Amino acid sequence: MPEGLEAEIWRRAAQPLVGRTIVDGWADDRVAPDGLLDEIVGATVGAVRRIGKVLLLDLTVGSGSDDGRAVGLHFGMTGRLVVDGRAPIDRLVYASGRDDPVWDRFVLRTDPAGADGSTAALRMNDPRRLGHISIDADLTGRGVDLFDVTASDLATALVRRRIALKTALLDQHVIAGLGNLLVDEMLWHAGLDPRRPANTLSAEERARFAATLRRRLPIMLRRGGSTSGDLSPAIRGELPPCSRDGEPLRRDTIAARTTVWCPHHQR
Ligand SMILES: [Zn+2]
């Protein structure tokens, strides 16, 4: 499913929309607020931002005063973004690679149009329809962004929590943007047992986890997202020996999510 890395790839790909005016569009009313289009047609895209896994289009109306609206794209399990007819991520592992317009949930046409005037400027395509569109959603409670996590953020977030480390790291109020694949990947690299109570991490272990995020996330961003790690979906399916130490990998349910980890080096 799309995680913070996918949303970041889409944020970068959607920058050409900045400065364009929304002239028309369509939204699937099963996943979008009533009257959404009426509220945003005529507005100009002032910025494209990301908060955790959520992509935000900041819209300005008229003079561009601060009464603008923010449209949020929440990608759910299988949502993907197409900008000016191009999909920055062709294929999500848990979704079909087909780009069927029947799965479009949100479509915007803009002035100026994109390079090819016949295609919509933005389409959110979502076969399973588990994503949704929000307007002016309150995202203030989100935790620190996955790219900005420090050891001290982790101390604040984890020190009083007895829940499993993996559960805490998946909580978007702790770190915004980590999902199931990234949490497993980062714990594997940092050598931390996902089942450990979050408050049992030492200062050294918290620093190691923060350093792992800083080092690994840019690499995975370049490689194409959260499925590009050492615990890729193929590895998670086949469970070969751990590539670090040759011991068996395990697949368990932790935090109600399928979890792949190495009991030998993750302590
Ligand atoms: Zn191992």
Short mmCIF file of C-alpha atoms and ligand atoms in Angstrom, two decimals:
data_model
loop_
_atom_site.label_atom_id
_atom_site.label_comp_id
_atom_site.label_asym_id
_atom_site.label_seq_id
_atom_site.Cartn_x
_atom_site.Cartn_y
_atom_site.Cartn_z
CA MET A 1 0.00 0.00 0.00
CA PRO A 2 1.16 3.55 -0.55
CA GLU A 3 3.26 4.85 2.35
CA GLY A 4 5.07 8.13 2.95
CA LEU A 5 7.64 7.37 0.25
CA GLU A 6 4.98 6.93 -2.43
CA ALA A 7 3.25 10.12 -1.30
CA GLU A 8 6.59 11.94 -1.54
CA ILE A 9 7.15 10.64 -5.09
CA TRP A 10 3.66 11.86 -6.02
CA ARG A 11 4.21 15.21 -4.29
CA ARG A 12 7.26 15.83 -6.45
CA ALA A 13 5.48 14.65 -9.60
CA ALA A 14 2.51 16.96 -8.92
CA GLN A 15 4.57 20.18 -8.68
CA PRO A 16 3.73 21.15 -12.31
CA LEU A 17 0.14 21.71 -11.10
CA VAL A 18 1.22 24.72 -9.04
CA GLY A 19 -0.10 27.92 -10.58
CA ARG A 20 -2.78 26.21 -12.64
CA THR A 21 -6.49 26.94 -12.21
CA ILE A 22 -9.02 24.12 -11.79
CA VAL A 23 -11.58 24.42 -14.57
CA ASP A 24 -13.47 21.15 -14.32
CA GLY A 25 -13.36 17.80 -12.61
CA TRP A 26 -15.15 14.81 -11.26
CA ALA A 27 -15.20 13.08 -7.90
CA ASP A 28 -16.64 9.71 -6.94
CA ASP A 29 -19.21 10.67 -4.30
CA ARG A 30 -18.60 7.42 -2.43
CA VAL A 31 -15.13 8.63 -1.44
CA ALA A 32 -15.35 12.44 -1.71
CA PRO A 33 -17.33 15.03 0.29
CA ASP A 34 -20.62 16.26 -1.18
CA GLY A 35 -20.22 19.28 -3.38
CA LEU A 36 -16.43 19.07 -3.47
CA LEU A 37 -16.13 20.19 -7.07
CA ASP A 38 -18.42 23.19 -6.54
CA GLU A 39 -16.03 24.37 -3.86
CA ILE A 40 -12.81 24.03 -5.80
CA VAL A 41 -13.57 24.79 -9.47
CA GLY A 42 -12.13 28.23 -10.19
CA ALA A 43 -9.46 27.97 -7.52
CA THR A 44 -5.75 27.95 -8.28
CA VAL A 45 -3.30 25.38 -6.99
CA GLY A 46 -0.97 27.37 -4.74
CA ALA A 47 1.15 24.49 -3.48
CA VAL A 48 1.33 20.71 -3.36
CA ARG A 49 2.36 19.44 0.05
CA ARG A 50 2.58 16.15 1.86
CA ILE A 51 1.75 15.35 5.47
CA GLY A 52 2.75 11.78 6.20
CA LYS A 53 0.96 9.62 3.62
CA VAL A 54 -1.49 12.38 2.65
CA LEU A 55 -1.00 14.60 -0.40
CA LEU A 56 -2.43 18.10 -0.05
CA LEU A 57 -3.37 20.55 -2.77
CA ASP A 58 -3.43 24.04 -1.28
CA LEU A 59 -5.92 26.09 -3.25
CA THR A 60 -6.16 29.84 -3.43
CA VAL A 61 -9.28 31.68 -4.51
CA GLY A 62 -9.30 35.14 -6.05
CA SER A 63 -6.61 37.34 -4.55
CA GLY A 64 -4.89 34.41 -2.85
CA SER A 65 -5.71 35.53 0.66
CA ASP A 66 -5.52 32.94 3.39
CA ASP A 67 -9.10 31.71 3.03
CA GLY A 68 -7.83 28.97 0.72
CA ARG A 69 -8.89 25.36 0.89
CA ALA A 70 -6.76 22.25 1.17
CA VAL A 71 -7.83 19.14 -0.73
CA GLY A 72 -6.35 15.95 0.75
CA LEU A 73 -5.68 12.81 -1.26
CA HIS A 74 -5.67 9.74 1.00
CA PHE A 75 -4.52 6.78 -1.05
CA GLY A 76 -5.75 3.89 1.09
CA MET A 77 -4.51 0.47 0.02
CA THR A 78 -4.44 0.75 -3.76
CA GLY A 79 -4.70 4.42 -4.69
CA ARG A 80 -2.28 5.86 -7.22
CA LEU A 81 -1.73 9.21 -8.83
CA VAL A 82 -1.54 10.11 -12.52
CA VAL A 83 -0.33 13.63 -13.37
CA ASP A 84 -0.67 14.97 -16.93
CA GLY A 85 -1.25 11.43 -18.15
CA ARG A 86 1.88 10.02 -16.54
CA ALA A 87 1.98 7.68 -13.55
CA PRO A 88 5.11 8.38 -11.46
CA ILE A 89 4.69 4.91 -9.94
CA ASP A 90 3.50 2.53 -12.63
CA ARG A 91 2.66 -0.37 -10.50
CA LEU A 92 1.86 -0.85 -6.85
CA VAL A 93 2.61 -4.33 -5.66
CA TYR A 94 -0.79 -4.87 -4.10
CA ALA A 95 -2.70 -3.37 -7.00
CA SER A 96 -3.23 -4.05 -10.64
CA GLY A 97 -0.80 -2.34 -13.02
CA ARG A 98 -3.72 -1.56 -15.31
CA ASP A 99 -4.81 2.03 -15.56
CA ASP A 100 -8.55 1.59 -16.03
CA PRO A 101 -10.54 4.87 -16.03
CA VAL A 102 -13.36 2.95 -14.34
CA TRP A 103 -11.20 3.12 -11.19
CA ASP A 104 -10.80 6.91 -11.32
CA ARG A 105 -12.06 8.44 -8.05
CA PHE A 106 -10.96 12.05 -8.50
CA VAL A 107 -10.18 13.89 -11.72
CA LEU A 108 -9.13 17.51 -12.24
CA ARG A 109 -8.75 19.46 -15.45
CA THR A 110 -6.76 22.65 -15.33
CA ASP A 111 -5.94 25.81 -17.24
CA PRO A 112 -3.33 25.69 -18.54
CA ALA A 113 -3.69 22.01 -19.27
CA GLY A 114 -0.73 19.69 -19.14
CA ALA A 115 1.62 18.89 -21.99
CA ASP A 116 -1.10 16.86 -23.66
CA GLY A 117 -4.24 18.97 -23.42
CA SER A 118 -6.51 15.97 -23.91
CA THR A 119 -5.58 14.28 -20.65
CA ALA A 120 -6.73 15.33 -17.22
CA ALA A 121 -4.12 17.18 -15.16
CA LEU A 122 -4.65 14.94 -12.14
CA ARG A 123 -6.33 11.60 -11.66
CA MET A 124 -6.48 9.53 -8.51
CA ASN A 125 -7.11 5.96 -9.57
CA ASP A 126 -8.06 3.40 -6.91
CA PRO A 127 -9.31 -0.08 -7.86
CA ARG A 128 -10.36 -1.09 -4.35
CA ARG A 129 -11.79 2.30 -3.45
CA LEU A 130 -10.29 2.30 0.05
CA GLY A 131 -8.78 5.74 -0.32
CA HIS A 132 -10.70 8.98 0.02
CA ILE A 133 -10.64 12.70 -0.69
CA SER A 134 -10.92 15.27 2.08
CA ILE A 135 -11.28 19.01 2.17
CA ASP A 136 -9.75 21.05 4.98
CA ALA A 137 -9.13 17.90 7.01
CA ASP A 138 -7.61 18.45 10.43
CA LEU A 139 -4.17 16.85 10.19
CA THR A 140 -2.65 18.77 13.08
CA GLY A 141 -2.34 15.73 15.32
CA ARG A 142 0.09 13.95 12.98
CA GLY A 143 3.46 12.99 14.38
CA VAL A 144 6.84 14.05 13.08
CA ASP A 145 7.35 13.41 9.38
CA LEU A 146 9.19 10.21 8.52
CA PHE A 147 12.04 12.16 6.89
CA ASP A 148 12.57 14.35 9.97
CA VAL A 149 12.61 11.88 12.87
CA THR A 150 15.27 12.48 15.52
CA ALA A 151 16.27 10.37 18.52
CA SER A 152 14.67 12.95 20.74
CA ASP A 153 11.34 12.69 18.84
CA LEU A 154 11.44 8.95 19.46
CA ALA A 155 12.18 9.44 23.15
CA THR A 156 9.14 11.72 23.48
CA ALA A 157 6.90 9.39 21.50
CA LEU A 158 7.92 6.01 22.90
CA VAL A 159 9.08 6.46 26.44
CA ARG A 160 5.71 6.06 28.14
CA ARG A 161 4.22 3.49 25.79
CA ARG A 162 4.08 -0.19 26.70
CA ILE A 163 2.58 -1.27 23.38
CA ALA A 164 4.67 -3.22 20.88
CA LEU A 165 7.32 -1.14 19.15
CA LYS A 166 5.81 -1.94 15.76
CA THR A 167 2.35 -0.79 16.88
CA ALA A 168 3.79 2.50 18.11
CA LEU A 169 5.73 3.12 14.90
CA LEU A 170 2.64 2.52 12.75
CA ASP A 171 0.71 5.14 14.74
CA GLN A 172 0.49 8.20 12.47
CA HIS A 173 0.39 10.39 15.60
CA VAL A 174 3.90 9.14 16.46
CA ILE A 175 5.56 9.19 13.04
CA ALA A 176 3.59 10.38 10.02
CA GLY A 177 4.24 8.35 6.89
CA LEU A 178 5.49 4.96 8.04
CA GLY A 179 3.35 1.99 6.97
CA ASN A 180 3.68 -1.74 7.32
CA LEU A 181 6.48 -2.33 4.81
CA LEU A 182 8.63 0.58 5.95
CA VAL A 183 8.31 -0.27 9.64
CA ASP A 184 9.39 -3.88 9.02
CA GLU A 185 12.24 -2.71 6.78
CA MET A 186 13.59 -0.14 9.25
CA LEU A 187 13.34 -2.47 12.25
CA TRP A 188 15.22 -5.15 10.28
CA HIS A 189 17.99 -2.68 9.40
CA ALA A 190 18.14 -1.32 12.94
CA GLY A 191 18.18 -4.84 14.45
CA LEU A 192 15.16 -4.24 16.71
CA ASP A 193 12.51 -6.82 17.67
CA PRO A 194 9.09 -5.50 16.55
CA ARG A 195 7.38 -7.11 19.57
CA ARG A 196 9.37 -5.24 22.21
CA PRO A 197 7.44 -2.84 24.39
CA ALA A 198 8.14 0.60 22.93
CA ASN A 199 9.29 1.99 26.26
CA THR A 200 12.10 -0.58 26.64
CA LEU A 201 14.30 0.94 23.94
CA SER A 202 17.53 2.41 25.22
CA ALA A 203 18.71 5.86 24.13
CA GLU A 204 21.29 4.13 21.94
CA GLU A 205 18.58 2.03 20.27
CA ARG A 206 16.37 5.07 19.62
CA ALA A 207 19.35 6.87 18.09
CA ARG A 208 20.08 3.83 15.95
CA PHE A 209 16.50 3.70 14.68
CA ALA A 210 16.47 7.43 13.85
CA ALA A 211 19.80 7.03 12.02
CA THR A 212 18.39 4.07 10.10
CA LEU A 213 15.47 6.19 8.86
CA ARG A 214 17.79 9.01 7.82
CA ARG A 215 20.07 6.63 5.93
CA ARG A 216 17.62 4.21 4.35
CA LEU A 217 14.63 6.38 3.37
CA PRO A 218 16.49 8.48 0.76
CA ILE A 219 17.88 5.29 -0.79
CA MET A 220 14.40 3.75 -1.05
CA LEU A 221 12.97 7.01 -2.39
CA ARG A 222 15.52 6.88 -5.22
CA ARG A 223 14.82 3.21 -5.86
CA GLY A 224 11.10 3.81 -6.21
CA GLY A 225 9.34 3.52 -2.86
CA SER A 226 8.42 1.33 0.06
CA THR A 227 8.53 -1.92 -1.93
CA SER A 228 12.20 -1.45 -2.89
CA GLY A 229 13.77 -2.54 0.38
CA ASP A 230 15.63 -5.62 1.59
CA LEU A 231 12.31 -7.03 2.84
CA SER A 232 10.57 -6.49 -0.49
CA PRO A 233 7.19 -8.08 -1.19
CA ALA A 234 8.98 -10.94 -3.00
CA ILE A 235 11.16 -11.62 0.05
CA ARG A 236 8.10 -11.36 2.30
CA GLY A 237 6.34 -13.95 0.17
CA GLU A 238 9.17 -16.44 -0.22
CA LEU A 239 10.87 -16.04 3.18
CA PRO A 240 14.42 -16.90 2.10
CA PRO A 241 17.13 -16.92 4.81
CA CYS A 242 17.92 -13.50 6.28
CA SER A 243 20.37 -11.78 3.91
CA ARG A 244 22.32 -10.41 6.87
CA ASP A 245 23.02 -13.61 8.80
CA GLY A 246 21.51 -16.56 6.89
CA GLU A 247 19.10 -17.43 9.70
CA PRO A 248 15.40 -18.10 8.98
CA LEU A 249 13.12 -15.08 8.55
CA ARG A 250 9.77 -15.30 10.28
CA ARG A 251 6.30 -14.15 9.34
CA ASP A 252 4.07 -13.29 12.30
CA THR A 253 1.05 -11.13 12.96
CA ILE A 254 2.15 -8.19 15.08
CA ALA A 255 0.11 -5.03 15.50
CA ALA A 256 -2.60 -6.91 13.55
CA ARG A 257 -0.36 -6.70 10.48
CA THR A 258 1.68 -9.28 8.63
CA THR A 259 5.19 -8.82 9.95
CA VAL A 260 8.40 -10.25 8.51
CA TRP A 261 11.45 -10.18 10.71
CA CYS A 262 14.62 -12.02 11.74
CA PRO A 263 14.54 -13.30 15.34
CA HIS A 264 18.30 -13.86 15.16
CA HIS A 265 19.52 -10.30 14.69
CA GLN A 266 16.43 -8.30 15.69
CA ARG A 267 16.58 -8.10 19.45
ZN ZN B 1 18.98 -11.71 10.42
#
